[in-house]
PDB file of C-alpha atoms in Angstrom:
ATOM      1  CA  ARG A   1    -168.845  49.690 -10.375  1.00  0.00           C
ATOM      2  CA  TYR A   2    -165.466  48.775 -11.664  1.00  0.00           C
ATOM      3  CA  GLN A   3    -163.169  51.690 -11.754  1.00  0.00           C
ATOM      4  CA  LEU A   4    -160.186  51.771 -14.062  1.00  0.00           C
ATOM      5  CA  PRO A   5    -156.960  52.815 -12.354  1.00  0.00           C
ATOM      6  CA  PRO A   6    -155.786  56.509 -12.951  1.00  0.00           C
ATOM      7  CA  ALA A   7    -152.948  55.284 -15.142  1.00  0.00           C
ATOM      8  CA  ILE A   8    -155.207  53.437 -17.561  1.00  0.00           C
ATOM      9  CA  VAL A   9    -157.237  55.402 -19.997  1.00  0.00           C
ATOM     10  CA  ARG A  10    -160.324  53.916 -21.790  1.00  0.00           C
ATOM     11  CA  TYR A  11    -160.264  55.297 -25.408  1.00  0.00           C
ATOM     12  CA  ARG A  12    -163.410  57.004 -26.901  1.00  0.00           C
ATOM     13  CA  PRO A  13    -165.478  54.980 -29.180  1.00  0.00           C
ATOM     14  CA  PHE A  14    -164.315  54.629 -32.797  1.00  0.00           C
ATOM     15  CA  HIS A  15    -166.505  56.130 -35.403  1.00  0.00           C
ATOM     16  CA  ARG A  16    -166.675  53.725 -38.317  1.00  0.00           C
ATOM     17  CA  SER A  17    -167.989  56.179 -40.804  1.00  0.00           C
ATOM     18  CA  ARG A  18    -164.542  57.859 -40.854  1.00  0.00           C
ATOM     19  CA  PHE A  19    -162.982  54.592 -42.038  1.00  0.00           C
ATOM     20  CA  ALA A  20    -165.404  52.994 -44.376  1.00  0.00           C
ATOM     21  CA  ARG A  21    -162.875  50.230 -45.493  1.00  0.00           C
ATOM     22  CA  ALA A  22    -161.928  49.268 -41.944  1.00  0.00           C
ATOM     23  CA  PRO A  23    -162.760  45.525 -40.968  1.00  0.00           C
ATOM     24  CA  LEU A  24    -165.432  44.878 -38.412  1.00  0.00           C
ATOM     25  CA  PRO A  25    -164.103  44.178 -34.973  1.00  0.00           C
ATOM     26  CA  CYS A  26    -164.179  40.477 -33.923  1.00  0.00           C
ATOM     27  CA  PRO A  27    -167.410  39.644 -32.245  1.00  0.00           C
ATOM     28  CA  ARG A  28    -167.231  38.316 -28.757  1.00  0.00           C
ATOM     29  CA  SER A  29    -168.875  35.168 -29.878  1.00  0.00           C
ATOM     30  CA  CYS A  30    -165.748  34.660 -31.964  1.00  0.00           C
ATOM     31  CA  ARG A  31    -167.337  32.796 -34.818  1.00  0.00           C
ATOM     32  CA  PRO A  32    -164.715  31.043 -37.201  1.00  0.00           C
ATOM     33  CA  THR A  33    -165.203  33.911 -39.684  1.00  0.00           C
ATOM     34  CA  PHE A  34    -166.960  37.307 -39.651  1.00  0.00           C
ATOM     35  CA  ARG A  35    -168.384  39.629 -42.222  1.00  0.00           C
ATOM     36  CA  ASN A  36    -165.843  41.981 -44.095  1.00  0.00           C
ATOM     37  CA  GLY A  37    -163.119  40.643 -42.025  1.00  0.00           C
ATOM     38  CA  PRO A  38    -160.335  38.084 -41.878  1.00  0.00           C
ATOM     39  CA  PRO A  39    -160.686  34.700 -40.208  1.00  0.00           C
ATOM     40  CA  CYS A  40    -160.871  35.209 -36.373  1.00  0.00           C
ATOM     41  CA  ARG A  41    -158.237  33.455 -34.352  1.00  0.00           C
ATOM     42  CA  ARG A  42    -159.067  34.970 -30.882  1.00  0.00           C
ATOM     43  CA  ALA A  43    -160.686  32.910 -28.290  1.00  0.00           C
ATOM     44  CA  PRO A  44    -163.824  34.512 -26.739  1.00  0.00           C
ATOM     45  CA  ASP A  45    -162.179  34.894 -23.370  1.00  0.00           C
ATOM     46  CA  ALA A  46    -158.670  36.141 -24.582  1.00  0.00           C
ATOM     47  CA  MET A  47    -157.150  39.579 -24.533  1.00  0.00           C
ATOM     48  CA  ILE A  48    -154.252  40.851 -26.591  1.00  0.00           C
ATOM     49  CA  VAL A  49    -151.644  42.489 -24.327  1.00  0.00           C
ATOM     50  CA  SER A  50    -149.655  44.676 -26.609  1.00  0.00           C
ATOM     51  CA  VAL A  51    -146.404  46.152 -24.997  1.00  0.00           C
ATOM     52  CA  HIS A  52    -145.459  49.468 -26.711  1.00  0.00           C
ATOM     53  CA  ILE A  53    -141.558  49.806 -26.258  1.00  0.00           C
ATOM     54  CA  PRO A  54    -140.713  53.426 -27.240  1.00  0.00           C
ATOM     55  CA  LYS A  55    -139.749  54.104 -30.913  1.00  0.00           C
ATOM     56  CA  THR A  56    -140.537  50.560 -32.215  1.00  0.00           C
ATOM     57  CA  ALA A  57    -143.574  51.441 -34.387  1.00  0.00           C
ATOM     58  CA  GLY A  58    -145.956  51.258 -31.453  1.00  0.00           C
ATOM     59  CA  THR A  59    -147.629  54.564 -32.154  1.00  0.00           C
ATOM     60  CA  SER A  60    -148.624  53.370 -35.591  1.00  0.00           C
ATOM     61  CA  LEU A  61    -149.850  50.078 -34.002  1.00  0.00           C
ATOM     62  CA  ARG A  62    -151.909  52.093 -31.514  1.00  0.00           C
ATOM     63  CA  VAL A  63    -153.653  54.174 -34.174  1.00  0.00           C
ATOM     64  CA  GLY A  64    -154.464  51.031 -36.165  1.00  0.00           C
ATOM     65  CA  LEU A  65    -155.790  49.339 -33.096  1.00  0.00           C
ATOM     66  CA  GLU A  66    -157.997  52.428 -32.288  1.00  0.00           C
ATOM     67  CA  GLN A  67    -159.471  52.208 -35.783  1.00  0.00           C
ATOM     68  CA  ALA A  68    -160.080  48.521 -35.622  1.00  0.00           C
ATOM     69  CA  LEU A  69    -161.259  48.088 -31.908  1.00  0.00           C
ATOM     70  CA  GLY A  70    -162.579  51.445 -30.861  1.00  0.00           C
ATOM     71  CA  ALA A  71    -164.053  51.263 -27.324  1.00  0.00           C
ATOM     72  CA  ARG A  72    -162.831  47.703 -26.919  1.00  0.00           C
ATOM     73  CA  LEU A  73    -159.195  48.964 -26.915  1.00  0.00           C
ATOM     74  CA  LEU A  74    -157.849  49.949 -23.499  1.00  0.00           C
ATOM     75  CA  LEU A  75    -154.738  52.200 -23.522  1.00  0.00           C
ATOM     76  CA  ASP A  76    -152.365  52.005 -20.575  1.00  0.00           C
ATOM     77  CA  TYR A  77    -149.770  54.664 -20.849  1.00  0.00           C
ATOM     78  CA  GLY A  78    -149.453  56.046 -17.223  1.00  0.00           C
ATOM     79  CA  ASP A  79    -146.910  53.591 -15.745  1.00  0.00           C
ATOM     80  CA  ARG A  80    -143.551  55.172 -16.834  1.00  0.00           C
ATOM     81  CA  PRO A  81    -141.903  51.849 -16.734  1.00  0.00           C
ATOM     82  CA  LEU A  82    -138.378  53.142 -16.869  1.00  0.00           C
ATOM     83  CA  ALA A  83    -138.789  55.884 -14.215  1.00  0.00           C
ATOM     84  CA  ARG A  84    -137.120  54.841 -10.907  1.00  0.00           C
ATOM     85  CA  SER A  85    -138.504  57.218  -8.254  1.00  0.00           C
ATOM     86  CA  VAL A  86    -140.455  56.105  -5.163  1.00  0.00           C
ATOM     87  CA  GLU A  87    -143.575  57.752  -6.536  1.00  0.00           C
ATOM     88  CA  ASP A  88    -143.311  55.892  -9.848  1.00  0.00           C
ATOM     89  CA  ASP A  89    -142.811  52.635  -8.081  1.00  0.00           C
ATOM     90  CA  ALA A  90    -145.954  53.332  -6.017  1.00  0.00           C
ATOM     91  CA  ARG A  91    -147.987  54.370  -8.993  1.00  0.00           C
ATOM     92  CA  ARG A  92    -147.028  51.231 -10.787  1.00  0.00           C
ATOM     93  CA  ALA A  93    -147.960  49.037  -7.893  1.00  0.00           C
ATOM     94  CA  ARG A  94    -151.376  50.688  -7.547  1.00  0.00           C
ATOM     95  CA  SER A  95    -152.006  50.126 -11.307  1.00  0.00           C
ATOM     96  CA  ALA A  96    -150.841  46.460 -11.137  1.00  0.00           C
ATOM     97  CA  ALA A  97    -153.148  45.868  -8.125  1.00  0.00           C
ATOM     98  CA  GLU A  98    -156.121  47.070 -10.156  1.00  0.00           C
ATOM     99  CA  VAL A  99    -155.392  44.530 -12.729  1.00  0.00           C
ATOM    100  CA  ARG A 100    -154.982  41.750 -10.190  1.00  0.00           C
ATOM    101  CA  ALA A 101    -158.309  42.788  -8.464  1.00  0.00           C
ATOM    102  CA  ASP A 102    -160.505  42.029 -11.379  1.00  0.00           C
ATOM    103  CA  PRO A 103    -158.728  40.373 -14.465  1.00  0.00           C
ATOM    104  CA  ASP A 104    -162.155  38.878 -15.479  1.00  0.00           C
ATOM    105  CA  ARG A 105    -163.797  42.156 -16.082  1.00  0.00           C
ATOM    106  CA  LEU A 106    -160.774  43.358 -18.074  1.00  0.00           C
ATOM    107  CA  VAL A 107    -161.076  40.374 -20.528  1.00  0.00           C
ATOM    108  CA  ARG A 108    -164.827  40.746 -20.725  1.00  0.00           C
ATOM    109  CA  ASP A 109    -164.820  44.524 -21.544  1.00  0.00           C
ATOM    110  CA  TYR A 110    -161.793  44.766 -23.749  1.00  0.00           C
ATOM    111  CA  ASP A 111    -160.288  42.863 -26.695  1.00  0.00           C
ATOM    112  CA  ALA A 112    -156.930  44.502 -26.245  1.00  0.00           C
ATOM    113  CA  VAL A 113    -154.681  46.523 -24.056  1.00  0.00           C
ATOM    114  CA  HIS A 114    -151.876  48.667 -25.527  1.00  0.00           C
ATOM    115  CA  GLY A 115    -149.376  51.041 -23.912  1.00  0.00           C
ATOM    116  CA  HIS A 116    -146.092  51.584 -22.123  1.00  0.00           C
ATOM    117  CA  PHE A 117    -146.102  48.920 -19.284  1.00  0.00           C
ATOM    118  CA  LEU A 118    -144.123  45.950 -18.234  1.00  0.00           C
ATOM    119  CA  ALA A 119    -145.715  42.837 -19.862  1.00  0.00           C
ATOM    120  CA  SER A 120    -145.685  41.054 -16.426  1.00  0.00           C
ATOM    121  CA  LYS A 121    -148.314  43.490 -15.115  1.00  0.00           C
ATOM    122  CA  TYR A 122    -150.997  41.424 -17.118  1.00  0.00           C
ATOM    123  CA  LEU A 123    -149.818  38.033 -16.020  1.00  0.00           C
ATOM    124  CA  PRO A 124    -152.856  37.828 -13.682  1.00  0.00           C
ATOM    125  CA  LEU A 125    -154.887  37.206 -16.815  1.00  0.00           C
ATOM    126  CA  GLY A 126    -153.284  33.851 -17.108  1.00  0.00           C
ATOM    127  CA  GLU A 127    -153.493  31.950 -20.401  1.00  0.00           C
ATOM    128  CA  ARG A 128    -156.147  34.515 -21.443  1.00  0.00           C
ATOM    129  CA  ALA A 129    -153.365  36.999 -22.118  1.00  0.00           C
ATOM    130  CA  ARG A 130    -152.081  36.854 -25.617  1.00  0.00           C
ATOM    131  CA  PHE A 131    -148.870  38.797 -25.439  1.00  0.00           C
ATOM    132  CA  ALA A 132    -147.650  41.032 -28.414  1.00  0.00           C
ATOM    133  CA  VAL A 133    -144.713  43.261 -29.019  1.00  0.00           C
ATOM    134  CA  PHE A 134    -142.788  45.228 -31.792  1.00  0.00           C
ATOM    135  CA  LEU A 135    -138.936  45.176 -31.492  1.00  0.00           C
ATOM    136  CA  ARG A 136    -136.435  47.273 -33.425  1.00  0.00           C
ATOM    137  CA  GLU A 137    -132.719  47.011 -33.999  1.00  0.00           C
ATOM    138  CA  PRO A 138    -131.539  48.514 -30.792  1.00  0.00           C
ATOM    139  CA  VAL A 139    -128.866  51.128 -32.109  1.00  0.00           C
ATOM    140  CA  THR A 140    -131.404  52.501 -34.541  1.00  0.00           C
ATOM    141  CA  ARG A 141    -134.053  52.539 -31.787  1.00  0.00           C
ATOM    142  CA  THR A 142    -131.685  54.370 -29.422  1.00  0.00           C
ATOM    143  CA  LEU A 143    -130.725  57.008 -31.976  1.00  0.00           C
ATOM    144  CA  SER A 144    -134.347  57.410 -33.083  1.00  0.00           C
ATOM    145  CA  GLN A 145    -135.323  58.138 -29.298  1.00  0.00           C
ATOM    146  CA  TYR A 146    -132.411  60.559 -28.886  1.00  0.00           C
ATOM    147  CA  ARG A 147    -133.404  62.453 -32.039  1.00  0.00           C
ATOM    148  CA  HIS A 148    -136.985  62.517 -31.186  1.00  0.00           C
ATOM    149  CA  TRP A 149    -136.262  64.071 -27.821  1.00  0.00           C
ATOM    150  CA  ARG A 150    -133.833  66.462 -29.317  1.00  0.00           C
ATOM    151  CA  ARG A 151    -136.427  67.915 -31.557  1.00  0.00           C
ATOM    152  CA  ALA A 152    -139.389  67.804 -29.175  1.00  0.00           C
ATOM    153  CA  PRO A 153    -139.537  71.142 -27.438  1.00  0.00           C
ATOM    154  CA  ASN A 154    -142.223  70.221 -24.922  1.00  0.00           C
ATOM    155  CA  ALA A 155    -141.258  66.588 -24.015  1.00  0.00           C
ATOM    156  CA  PRO A 156    -141.784  66.224 -20.229  1.00  0.00           C
ATOM    157  CA  ASN A 157    -139.144  63.697 -19.844  1.00  0.00           C
ATOM    158  CA  PRO A 158    -136.123  65.200 -17.859  1.00  0.00           C
ATOM    159  CA  ILE A 159    -133.776  63.278 -20.023  1.00  0.00           C
ATOM    160  CA  ALA A 160    -135.208  65.222 -23.060  1.00  0.00           C
ATOM    161  CA  ALA A 161    -134.469  68.529 -21.502  1.00  0.00           C
ATOM    162  CA  ARG A 162    -130.845  67.401 -20.891  1.00  0.00           C
ATOM    163  CA  ILE A 163    -130.567  66.335 -24.465  1.00  0.00           C
ATOM    164  CA  ARG A 164    -131.924  69.700 -25.714  1.00  0.00           C
ATOM    165  CA  ASP A 165    -129.501  71.513 -23.453  1.00  0.00           C
ATOM    166  CA  GLY A 166    -126.524  69.463 -25.081  1.00  0.00           C
ATOM    167  CA  GLU A 167    -125.803  67.598 -21.649  1.00  0.00           C
ATOM    168  CA  VAL A 168    -126.594  64.230 -22.919  1.00  0.00           C
ATOM    169  CA  GLY A 169    -125.365  62.798 -26.223  1.00  0.00           C
ATOM    170  CA  PRO A 170    -126.569  59.597 -28.131  1.00  0.00           C
ATOM    171  CA  ALA A 171    -123.777  57.318 -26.396  1.00  0.00           C
ATOM    172  CA  ASP A 172    -124.776  58.847 -22.986  1.00  0.00           C
ATOM    173  CA  LEU A 173    -128.389  57.912 -23.581  1.00  0.00           C
ATOM    174  CA  ALA A 174    -127.435  54.489 -24.750  1.00  0.00           C
ATOM    175  CA  GLU A 175    -125.287  53.830 -21.628  1.00  0.00           C
ATOM    176  CA  MET A 176    -127.887  54.870 -19.070  1.00  0.00           C
ATOM    177  CA  PRO A 177    -128.836  51.784 -17.144  1.00  0.00           C
ATOM    178  CA  GLU A 178    -132.523  51.885 -17.906  1.00  0.00           C
ATOM    179  CA  TYR A 179    -131.769  51.863 -21.666  1.00  0.00           C
ATOM    180  CA  ARG A 180    -129.024  49.267 -21.664  1.00  0.00           C
ATOM    181  CA  HIS A 181    -131.699  46.591 -20.809  1.00  0.00           C
ATOM    182  CA  ILE A 182    -134.990  48.270 -22.124  1.00  0.00           C
ATOM    183  CA  TYR A 183    -136.132  45.173 -23.966  1.00  0.00           C
ATOM    184  CA  ALA A 184    -135.688  42.723 -21.053  1.00  0.00           C
ATOM    185  CA  ASP A 185    -137.310  45.299 -18.717  1.00  0.00           C
ATOM    186  CA  PHE A 186    -140.477  45.878 -20.996  1.00  0.00           C
ATOM    187  CA  LEU A 187    -140.862  42.179 -21.576  1.00  0.00           C
ATOM    188  CA  GLY A 188    -141.185  41.805 -17.706  1.00  0.00           C
ATOM    189  CA  GLY A 189    -139.132  38.545 -17.470  1.00  0.00           C
ATOM    190  CA  ILE A 190    -141.666  36.788 -19.976  1.00  0.00           C
ATOM    191  CA  ASP A 191    -139.810  34.673 -22.571  1.00  0.00           C
ATOM    192  CA  LEU A 192    -140.448  35.697 -26.117  1.00  0.00           C
ATOM    193  CA  ALA A 193    -141.674  32.080 -26.790  1.00  0.00           C
ATOM    194  CA  ARG A 194    -144.706  33.090 -24.689  1.00  0.00           C
ATOM    195  CA  PHE A 195    -145.570  35.953 -27.020  1.00  0.00           C
ATOM    196  CA  ALA A 196    -148.267  35.163 -29.657  1.00  0.00           C
ATOM    197  CA  PHE A 197    -146.848  37.954 -31.763  1.00  0.00           C
ATOM    198  CA  VAL A 198    -143.515  39.415 -32.234  1.00  0.00           C
ATOM    199  CA  GLY A 199    -143.139  42.123 -34.967  1.00  0.00           C
ATOM    200  CA  LEU A 200    -140.213  43.799 -36.331  1.00  0.00           C
ATOM    201  CA  ALA A 201    -140.227  47.479 -37.084  1.00  0.00           C
ATOM    202  CA  GLU A 202    -138.027  47.018 -40.042  1.00  0.00           C
ATOM    203  CA  GLN A 203    -140.352  44.671 -41.602  1.00  0.00           C
ATOM    204  CA  TYR A 204    -143.657  46.596 -40.627  1.00  0.00           C
ATOM    205  CA  ASP A 205    -145.751  45.488 -43.526  1.00  0.00           C
ATOM    206  CA  THR A 206    -145.008  41.842 -43.050  1.00  0.00           C
ATOM    207  CA  SER A 207    -145.421  42.229 -39.310  1.00  0.00           C
ATOM    208  CA  LEU A 208    -148.944  43.658 -39.901  1.00  0.00           C
ATOM    209  CA  ALA A 209    -149.823  40.670 -42.106  1.00  0.00           C
ATOM    210  CA  LEU A 210    -148.693  38.381 -39.430  1.00  0.00           C
ATOM    211  CA  PHE A 211    -150.660  40.322 -36.849  1.00  0.00           C
ATOM    212  CA  ARG A 212    -153.783  39.715 -38.968  1.00  0.00           C
ATOM    213  CA  ALA A 213    -153.025  36.015 -39.313  1.00  0.00           C
ATOM    214  CA  VAL A 214    -152.489  35.664 -35.566  1.00  0.00           C
ATOM    215  CA  PHE A 215    -155.218  37.684 -34.182  1.00  0.00           C
ATOM    216  CA  GLY A 216    -157.747  38.127 -37.005  1.00  0.00           C
ATOM    217  CA  ILE A 217    -157.439  41.932 -36.958  1.00  0.00           C
ATOM    218  CA  ASP A 218    -156.683  43.750 -40.209  1.00  0.00           C
ATOM    219  CA  LEU A 219    -154.744  46.839 -39.312  1.00  0.00           C
ATOM    220  CA  PRO A 220    -153.919  49.712 -41.835  1.00  0.00           C
ATOM    221  CA  VAL A 221    -150.382  50.231 -42.698  1.00  0.00           C
ATOM    222  CA  LEU A 222    -149.473  53.572 -40.966  1.00  0.00           C
ATOM    223  CA  HIS A 223    -146.162  55.306 -40.351  1.00  0.00           C
ATOM    224  CA  GLU A 224    -146.937  57.504 -37.388  1.00  0.00           C
ATOM    225  CA  ASN A 225    -144.178  59.302 -35.440  1.00  0.00           C
ATOM    226  CA  ALA A 226    -141.592  57.747 -37.772  1.00  0.00           C
ATOM    227  CA  GLY A 227    -137.974  58.995 -38.162  1.00  0.00           C
ATOM    228  CA  SER A 228    -135.305  58.226 -40.716  1.00  0.00           C
ATOM    229  CA  GLY A 229    -132.942  55.555 -39.393  1.00  0.00           C
ATOM    230  CA  ARG A 230    -130.374  56.555 -42.020  1.00  0.00           C
ATOM    231  CA  ALA A 231    -130.414  60.280 -41.017  1.00  0.00           C
ATOM    232  CA  GLU A 232    -130.232  59.252 -37.355  1.00  0.00           C
ATOM    233  CA  ALA A 233    -127.107  57.378 -37.948  1.00  0.00           C
ATOM    234  CA  ASP A 234    -125.419  59.823 -40.430  1.00  0.00           C
ATOM    235  CA  ASP A 235    -124.775  62.605 -37.883  1.00  0.00           C
ATOM    236  CA  ILE A 236    -123.077  60.319 -35.311  1.00  0.00           C
ATOM    237  CA  GLY A 237    -119.223  60.020 -35.326  1.00  0.00           C
ATOM    238  CA  PRO A 238    -117.530  56.637 -35.409  1.00  0.00           C
ATOM    239  CA  ASP A 239    -116.331  56.753 -31.712  1.00  0.00           C
ATOM    240  CA  GLU A 240    -119.784  57.849 -30.557  1.00  0.00           C
ATOM    241  CA  MET A 241    -121.404  55.003 -32.563  1.00  0.00           C
ATOM    242  CA  ALA A 242    -118.977  52.492 -31.110  1.00  0.00           C
ATOM    243  CA  ARG A 243    -120.151  53.418 -27.616  1.00  0.00           C
ATOM    244  CA  VAL A 244    -123.735  53.171 -28.636  1.00  0.00           C
ATOM    245  CA  LYS A 245    -123.221  49.648 -30.034  1.00  0.00           C
ATOM    246  CA  ALA A 246    -121.308  48.486 -27.061  1.00  0.00           C
ATOM    247  CA  ALA A 247    -123.933  49.846 -24.638  1.00  0.00           C
ATOM    248  CA  GLN A 248    -126.734  48.082 -26.556  1.00  0.00           C
ATOM    249  CA  ALA A 249    -125.173  44.620 -26.605  1.00  0.00           C
ATOM    250  CA  ASP A 250    -127.818  43.065 -24.363  1.00  0.00           C
ATOM    251  CA  ASN A 251    -130.696  44.617 -26.287  1.00  0.00           C
ATOM    252  CA  ALA A 252    -129.072  43.276 -29.464  1.00  0.00           C
ATOM    253  CA  LEU A 253    -129.164  39.692 -28.045  1.00  0.00           C
ATOM    254  CA  MET A 254    -132.847  40.130 -27.182  1.00  0.00           C
ATOM    255  CA  TYR A 255    -133.592  41.563 -30.651  1.00  0.00           C
ATOM    256  CA  ASP A 256    -131.932  38.670 -32.175  1.00  0.00           C
ATOM    257  CA  ARG A 257    -134.104  36.273 -30.225  1.00  0.00           C
ATOM    258  CA  GLY A 258    -137.195  38.347 -31.213  1.00  0.00           C
ATOM    259  CA  ARG A 259    -136.127  38.173 -34.855  1.00  0.00           C
ATOM    260  CA  ARG A 260    -135.987  34.373 -34.749  1.00  0.00           C
ATOM    261  CA  ARG A 261    -139.391  34.263 -33.028  1.00  0.00           C
ATOM    262  CA  PHE A 262    -140.767  36.594 -35.800  1.00  0.00           C
ATOM    263  CA  GLU A 263    -139.383  34.322 -38.513  1.00  0.00           C
ATOM    264  CA  ALA A 264    -140.836  31.233 -36.795  1.00  0.00           C
ATOM    265  CA  LEU A 265    -144.273  32.854 -36.635  1.00  0.00           C
ATOM    266  CA  CYS A 266    -144.047  33.888 -40.199  1.00  0.00           C
ATOM    267  CA  THR A 267    -143.344  30.452 -41.150  1.00  0.00           C
ATOM    268  CA  ALA A 268    -146.171  29.147 -39.126  1.00  0.00           C
ATOM    269  CA  PHE A 269    -148.804  31.648 -40.133  1.00  0.00           C
ATOM    270  CA  LEU A 270    -147.889  33.239 -43.524  1.00  0.00           C
TER     271      LEU A 270
END
């Protein structure tokens, strides 16, 4: 029997009675249209690979996918992509090996995978992988993550504890190597042109319409785990803000590429 790696969690089935207006999931036969749902654009042997970069509306997307796909959604949140310890590297290697071992079964059993992982982990799916990602203006994303950890009393990340203790400020977080290139790292070296969907957190409603048009899945408009970008910026001094912006220059370039990809997809599908 196929065993999921410890880092991958199969979500419990979605009970449709709780969401009477939710669309039906796309059937595996992938007919051109299906009852009570949008036109289906997914091939029967394709799988959505949805990369959740922290603080880019990924939690809202996860909840929507849970409602729409139920047990056919695979959640993969165990990799800790930015952690650099030997143990973390070994865990990611084991999890990636599980994907390589039987990609056919993953595609057969699931319509989508969503979580914190490097996109390259699912390259063994080949052309069946339909990559998806949300991006967010990187300064706002960094400040949102800083503020989230500052107000989260039980966050297990060691950086969160240092933020709560006052050892790490917004600019210190932005200047950490793992956060200077967070977009490139999560994309795993895959060009954004390879992504079937790129959404922008700042244009969330339009992004969901694009997601529906690309994948044939109608997701609810949710705002889970959201912070106020304006408030996050207002309590940062000008010198600190200048350091944050300078440290996020590479992410800003990647975000600009993502914005252009988003606009091209909107032109093609909406």
